[in-house]
């Protein structure tokens, strides 16, 4: 099942991005690219330790911390926020040090709202599926009614995920009401929201 997920102006050329869902019958597995994902609460075993320690620092001017399970976890949580939102709420420029970024309190709570559940990733939800939610809804219904899958393997983050058609449809409830499963607004407003606004306005002018 293929979905025309969204269109962007790339180099002056309207370019449509597609999402295709596949079903592996023998293992009862739904295979997708970006439509859904689940961020693990703990760092994956194959994580690059030095990168996690680098991101775990409270300030970019701090020395690299000791390698512990706690510093790895902190690095993983902040990495997930950076990838998901681009400029998350609690990553702040240091007013006293040019070029230095400091993490303020509250980032862990925002990570908890994002991770550990099957969801449509913020980038996909905000930049792509907001363009034509009706078409996305029809695609979700087709996928959920066509195959009796028991697990999902996305291209990103955690896999395999134990989930069936009902769980898949639940991840898209925001199509009926954007307040359902909403991501923290302050995480969205500095990165994804402005980019989405520009993209949608550009498409509106071209249409």
mmCIF file of C-alpha atoms in Angstrom:
data_model
loop_
_atom_site.group_PDB
_atom_site.id
_atom_site.type_symbol
_atom_site.label_atom_id
_atom_site.label_comp_id
_atom_site.label_asym_id
_atom_site.label_seq_id
_atom_site.Cartn_x
_atom_site.Cartn_y
_atom_site.Cartn_z
ATOM 1 C CA UNK A 1 0.000 0.000 0.000
ATOM 2 C CA UNK A 2 1.556 3.294 -1.135
ATOM 3 C CA UNK A 3 0.817 6.792 0.154
ATOM 4 C CA UNK A 4 1.838 10.091 -1.441
ATOM 5 C CA UNK A 5 2.976 11.434 1.924
ATOM 6 C CA UNK A 6 3.774 15.057 1.057
ATOM 7 C CA UNK A 7 5.306 17.403 -1.478
ATOM 8 C CA UNK A 8 8.181 19.855 -1.112
ATOM 9 C CA UNK A 9 9.809 22.400 -3.377
ATOM 10 C CA UNK A 10 13.343 21.044 -3.816
ATOM 11 C CA UNK A 11 15.531 23.213 -6.027
ATOM 12 C CA UNK A 12 12.447 24.798 -7.562
ATOM 13 C CA UNK A 13 10.969 21.401 -8.474
ATOM 14 C CA UNK A 14 7.873 20.073 -6.625
ATOM 15 C CA UNK A 15 8.966 16.694 -5.245
ATOM 16 C CA UNK A 16 6.547 14.196 -3.727
ATOM 17 C CA UNK A 17 7.699 11.793 -1.015
ATOM 18 C CA UNK A 18 6.020 8.382 -0.777
ATOM 19 C CA UNK A 19 5.453 5.904 2.030
ATOM 20 C CA UNK A 20 4.920 2.250 1.132
ATOM 21 C CA UNK A 21 3.822 -0.460 3.543
ATOM 22 C CA UNK A 22 4.750 -4.094 2.914
ATOM 23 C CA UNK A 23 3.432 -7.223 4.576
ATOM 24 C CA UNK A 24 5.636 -10.245 5.230
ATOM 25 C CA UNK A 25 3.049 -13.020 5.366
ATOM 26 C CA UNK A 26 5.100 -15.769 7.000
ATOM 27 C CA UNK A 27 6.140 -13.670 10.026
ATOM 28 C CA UNK A 28 2.960 -11.533 10.061
ATOM 29 C CA UNK A 29 5.122 -8.402 9.959
ATOM 30 C CA UNK A 30 4.213 -4.965 8.616
ATOM 31 C CA UNK A 31 7.264 -3.211 7.155
ATOM 32 C CA UNK A 32 7.194 0.591 6.841
ATOM 33 C CA UNK A 33 9.660 3.395 6.315
ATOM 34 C CA UNK A 34 8.678 6.557 8.205
ATOM 35 C CA UNK A 35 4.958 6.330 8.963
ATOM 36 C CA UNK A 36 5.348 5.079 12.533
ATOM 37 C CA UNK A 37 8.183 4.535 14.961
ATOM 38 C CA UNK A 38 8.904 3.773 18.590
ATOM 39 C CA UNK A 39 11.849 5.324 20.405
ATOM 40 C CA UNK A 40 13.282 3.021 23.059
ATOM 41 C CA UNK A 41 13.493 4.287 26.617
ATOM 42 C CA UNK A 42 17.036 2.963 26.967
ATOM 43 C CA UNK A 43 20.053 3.402 24.657
ATOM 44 C CA UNK A 44 20.282 0.648 22.023
ATOM 45 C CA UNK A 45 23.294 -1.687 22.474
ATOM 46 C CA UNK A 46 24.852 -0.541 19.186
ATOM 47 C CA UNK A 47 24.819 3.165 20.085
ATOM 48 C CA UNK A 48 28.092 5.026 19.545
ATOM 49 C CA UNK A 49 29.214 5.645 23.144
ATOM 50 C CA UNK A 50 31.349 8.729 22.472
ATOM 51 C CA UNK A 51 28.453 10.428 20.693
ATOM 52 C CA UNK A 52 26.116 9.699 23.594
ATOM 53 C CA UNK A 53 28.603 11.129 26.090
ATOM 54 C CA UNK A 54 29.102 14.213 23.944
ATOM 55 C CA UNK A 55 25.373 14.957 23.830
ATOM 56 C CA UNK A 56 24.886 14.098 27.508
ATOM 57 C CA UNK A 57 26.796 17.193 28.636
ATOM 58 C CA UNK A 58 24.756 19.915 30.300
ATOM 59 C CA UNK A 59 26.682 22.529 28.334
ATOM 60 C CA UNK A 60 28.685 22.151 25.137
ATOM 61 C CA UNK A 61 31.544 23.895 26.968
ATOM 62 C CA UNK A 62 31.728 21.155 29.621
ATOM 63 C CA UNK A 63 34.334 18.408 29.576
ATOM 64 C CA UNK A 64 33.336 14.961 28.343
ATOM 65 C CA UNK A 65 31.718 13.126 31.280
ATOM 66 C CA UNK A 66 32.644 9.731 32.650
ATOM 67 C CA UNK A 67 31.190 6.779 30.769
ATOM 68 C CA UNK A 68 28.384 5.430 32.965
ATOM 69 C CA UNK A 69 24.956 3.928 32.283
ATOM 70 C CA UNK A 70 23.431 7.209 33.479
ATOM 71 C CA UNK A 71 25.447 9.455 31.151
ATOM 72 C CA UNK A 72 24.682 7.124 28.247
ATOM 73 C CA UNK A 73 20.972 7.282 29.039
ATOM 74 C CA UNK A 74 21.052 11.087 29.257
ATOM 75 C CA UNK A 75 22.865 11.257 25.934
ATOM 76 C CA UNK A 76 20.344 8.934 24.327
ATOM 77 C CA UNK A 77 17.353 10.937 25.560
ATOM 78 C CA UNK A 78 18.801 14.245 24.342
ATOM 79 C CA UNK A 79 19.774 12.693 21.006
ATOM 80 C CA UNK A 80 16.193 11.501 20.483
ATOM 81 C CA UNK A 81 14.891 15.005 21.186
ATOM 82 C CA UNK A 82 17.370 16.615 18.788
ATOM 83 C CA UNK A 83 16.554 14.212 15.960
ATOM 84 C CA UNK A 84 12.803 14.445 16.532
ATOM 85 C CA UNK A 85 12.429 18.214 16.922
ATOM 86 C CA UNK A 86 15.645 19.747 15.471
ATOM 87 C CA UNK A 87 15.633 22.524 18.125
ATOM 88 C CA UNK A 88 13.968 21.089 21.244
ATOM 89 C CA UNK A 89 12.582 23.264 23.995
ATOM 90 C CA UNK A 90 15.307 22.833 26.606
ATOM 91 C CA UNK A 91 18.340 23.286 24.357
ATOM 92 C CA UNK A 92 19.170 26.956 24.897
ATOM 93 C CA UNK A 93 21.932 29.284 23.662
ATOM 94 C CA UNK A 94 24.071 30.382 26.599
ATOM 95 C CA UNK A 95 23.503 34.150 27.017
ATOM 96 C CA UNK A 96 27.010 34.593 28.420
ATOM 97 C CA UNK A 97 29.001 32.416 26.013
ATOM 98 C CA UNK A 98 28.775 32.853 22.259
ATOM 99 C CA UNK A 99 28.362 29.564 20.417
ATOM 100 C CA UNK A 100 27.692 27.588 23.604
ATOM 101 C CA UNK A 101 24.449 25.654 24.122
ATOM 102 C CA UNK A 102 23.113 24.628 27.528
ATOM 103 C CA UNK A 103 20.358 22.147 28.384
ATOM 104 C CA UNK A 104 17.844 23.443 30.941
ATOM 105 C CA UNK A 105 15.675 21.377 33.272
ATOM 106 C CA UNK A 106 12.646 19.660 31.772
ATOM 107 C CA UNK A 107 14.113 17.808 28.811
ATOM 108 C CA UNK A 108 13.659 14.406 30.501
ATOM 109 C CA UNK A 109 9.904 14.965 30.892
ATOM 110 C CA UNK A 110 9.649 15.862 27.205
ATOM 111 C CA UNK A 111 11.530 12.693 26.267
ATOM 112 C CA UNK A 112 9.081 10.640 28.333
ATOM 113 C CA UNK A 113 6.190 12.082 26.314
ATOM 114 C CA UNK A 114 7.927 11.080 23.075
ATOM 115 C CA UNK A 115 9.419 7.649 23.753
ATOM 116 C CA UNK A 116 8.214 4.190 24.642
ATOM 117 C CA UNK A 117 5.101 4.228 22.444
ATOM 118 C CA UNK A 118 4.148 3.650 18.839
ATOM 119 C CA UNK A 119 3.605 7.031 17.217
ATOM 120 C CA UNK A 120 3.913 8.990 14.007
ATOM 121 C CA UNK A 121 7.279 10.775 14.342
ATOM 122 C CA UNK A 122 7.070 14.564 14.817
ATOM 123 C CA UNK A 123 8.833 15.324 11.526
ATOM 124 C CA UNK A 124 6.462 13.117 9.525
ATOM 125 C CA UNK A 125 3.347 14.273 11.362
ATOM 126 C CA UNK A 126 4.168 17.987 11.126
ATOM 127 C CA UNK A 127 5.837 18.307 7.725
ATOM 128 C CA UNK A 128 4.147 15.572 5.674
ATOM 129 C CA UNK A 129 0.853 14.280 7.007
ATOM 130 C CA UNK A 130 -0.479 17.758 7.794
ATOM 131 C CA UNK A 131 -0.623 18.423 4.037
ATOM 132 C CA UNK A 132 -3.407 15.953 3.258
ATOM 133 C CA UNK A 133 -4.733 14.269 6.410
ATOM 134 C CA UNK A 134 -7.743 12.842 4.600
ATOM 135 C CA UNK A 135 -5.583 10.867 2.194
ATOM 136 C CA UNK A 136 -3.394 9.668 5.083
ATOM 137 C CA UNK A 137 -6.498 8.469 6.922
ATOM 138 C CA UNK A 138 -7.631 6.432 3.917
ATOM 139 C CA UNK A 139 -4.180 4.870 3.602
ATOM 140 C CA UNK A 140 -4.140 3.917 7.284
ATOM 141 C CA UNK A 141 -7.567 2.285 6.948
ATOM 142 C CA UNK A 142 -6.425 0.306 3.906
ATOM 143 C CA UNK A 143 -3.311 -0.980 5.664
ATOM 144 C CA UNK A 144 -5.141 -1.871 8.884
ATOM 145 C CA UNK A 145 -7.971 -3.695 7.106
ATOM 146 C CA UNK A 146 -5.881 -5.510 4.504
ATOM 147 C CA UNK A 147 -3.382 -7.367 6.724
ATOM 148 C CA UNK A 148 -3.522 -9.139 10.103
ATOM 149 C CA UNK A 149 -0.001 -8.267 11.241
ATOM 150 C CA UNK A 150 1.375 -8.893 14.726
ATOM 151 C CA UNK A 151 4.527 -6.800 14.616
ATOM 152 C CA UNK A 152 5.849 -3.712 12.850
ATOM 153 C CA UNK A 153 9.363 -3.088 11.560
ATOM 154 C CA UNK A 154 9.993 0.593 10.768
ATOM 155 C CA UNK A 155 13.163 1.858 9.100
ATOM 156 C CA UNK A 156 14.075 3.966 12.132
ATOM 157 C CA UNK A 157 14.406 3.613 15.899
ATOM 158 C CA UNK A 158 13.213 0.470 17.690
ATOM 159 C CA UNK A 159 12.302 -2.759 15.877
ATOM 160 C CA UNK A 160 10.568 -5.115 15.785
ATOM 161 C CA UNK A 161 7.591 -3.636 17.637
ATOM 162 C CA UNK A 162 4.805 -5.868 18.895
ATOM 163 C CA UNK A 163 1.728 -4.191 17.413
ATOM 164 C CA UNK A 164 -1.305 -5.054 15.326
ATOM 165 C CA UNK A 165 -3.787 -3.176 13.125
ATOM 166 C CA UNK A 166 -5.571 -1.597 16.105
ATOM 167 C CA UNK A 167 -2.286 -0.248 17.489
ATOM 168 C CA UNK A 168 -1.348 1.050 14.047
ATOM 169 C CA UNK A 169 -4.629 2.941 13.680
ATOM 170 C CA UNK A 170 -4.337 4.283 17.231
ATOM 171 C CA UNK A 171 -1.066 6.002 16.326
ATOM 172 C CA UNK A 172 -3.004 8.085 13.780
ATOM 173 C CA UNK A 173 -5.821 9.290 16.043
ATOM 174 C CA UNK A 174 -4.429 12.824 15.743
ATOM 175 C CA UNK A 175 -5.859 12.924 12.206
ATOM 176 C CA UNK A 176 -9.285 13.316 13.827
ATOM 177 C CA UNK A 177 -8.117 15.758 16.493
ATOM 178 C CA UNK A 178 -4.621 17.262 16.543
ATOM 179 C CA UNK A 179 -4.808 17.584 20.337
ATOM 180 C CA UNK A 180 -4.679 13.779 20.670
ATOM 181 C CA UNK A 181 -1.181 12.535 21.490
ATOM 182 C CA UNK A 182 0.117 16.066 20.933
ATOM 183 C CA UNK A 183 3.838 16.674 21.209
ATOM 184 C CA UNK A 184 5.018 19.481 23.524
ATOM 185 C CA UNK A 185 4.324 22.725 21.668
ATOM 186 C CA UNK A 186 7.543 24.324 22.854
ATOM 187 C CA UNK A 187 9.508 21.445 21.329
ATOM 188 C CA UNK A 188 7.848 22.092 17.975
ATOM 189 C CA UNK A 189 7.763 25.857 17.762
ATOM 190 C CA UNK A 190 11.463 26.621 17.176
ATOM 191 C CA UNK A 191 12.209 24.023 14.526
ATOM 192 C CA UNK A 192 9.500 21.886 12.978
ATOM 193 C CA UNK A 193 6.598 24.341 13.209
ATOM 194 C CA UNK A 194 8.291 27.227 11.331
ATOM 195 C CA UNK A 195 9.576 24.836 8.652
ATOM 196 C CA UNK A 196 6.108 23.321 8.235
ATOM 197 C CA UNK A 197 4.488 26.747 8.013
ATOM 198 C CA UNK A 198 6.892 27.825 5.260
ATOM 199 C CA UNK A 199 6.442 24.554 3.354
ATOM 200 C CA UNK A 200 2.652 24.666 3.479
ATOM 201 C CA UNK A 201 2.514 28.347 2.479
ATOM 202 C CA UNK A 202 4.837 27.669 -0.460
ATOM 203 C CA UNK A 203 2.625 24.806 -1.624
ATOM 204 C CA UNK A 204 -0.446 26.995 -1.229
ATOM 205 C CA UNK A 205 1.023 29.695 -3.464
ATOM 206 C CA UNK A 206 2.015 27.154 -6.131
ATOM 207 C CA UNK A 207 -1.401 25.489 -5.992
#
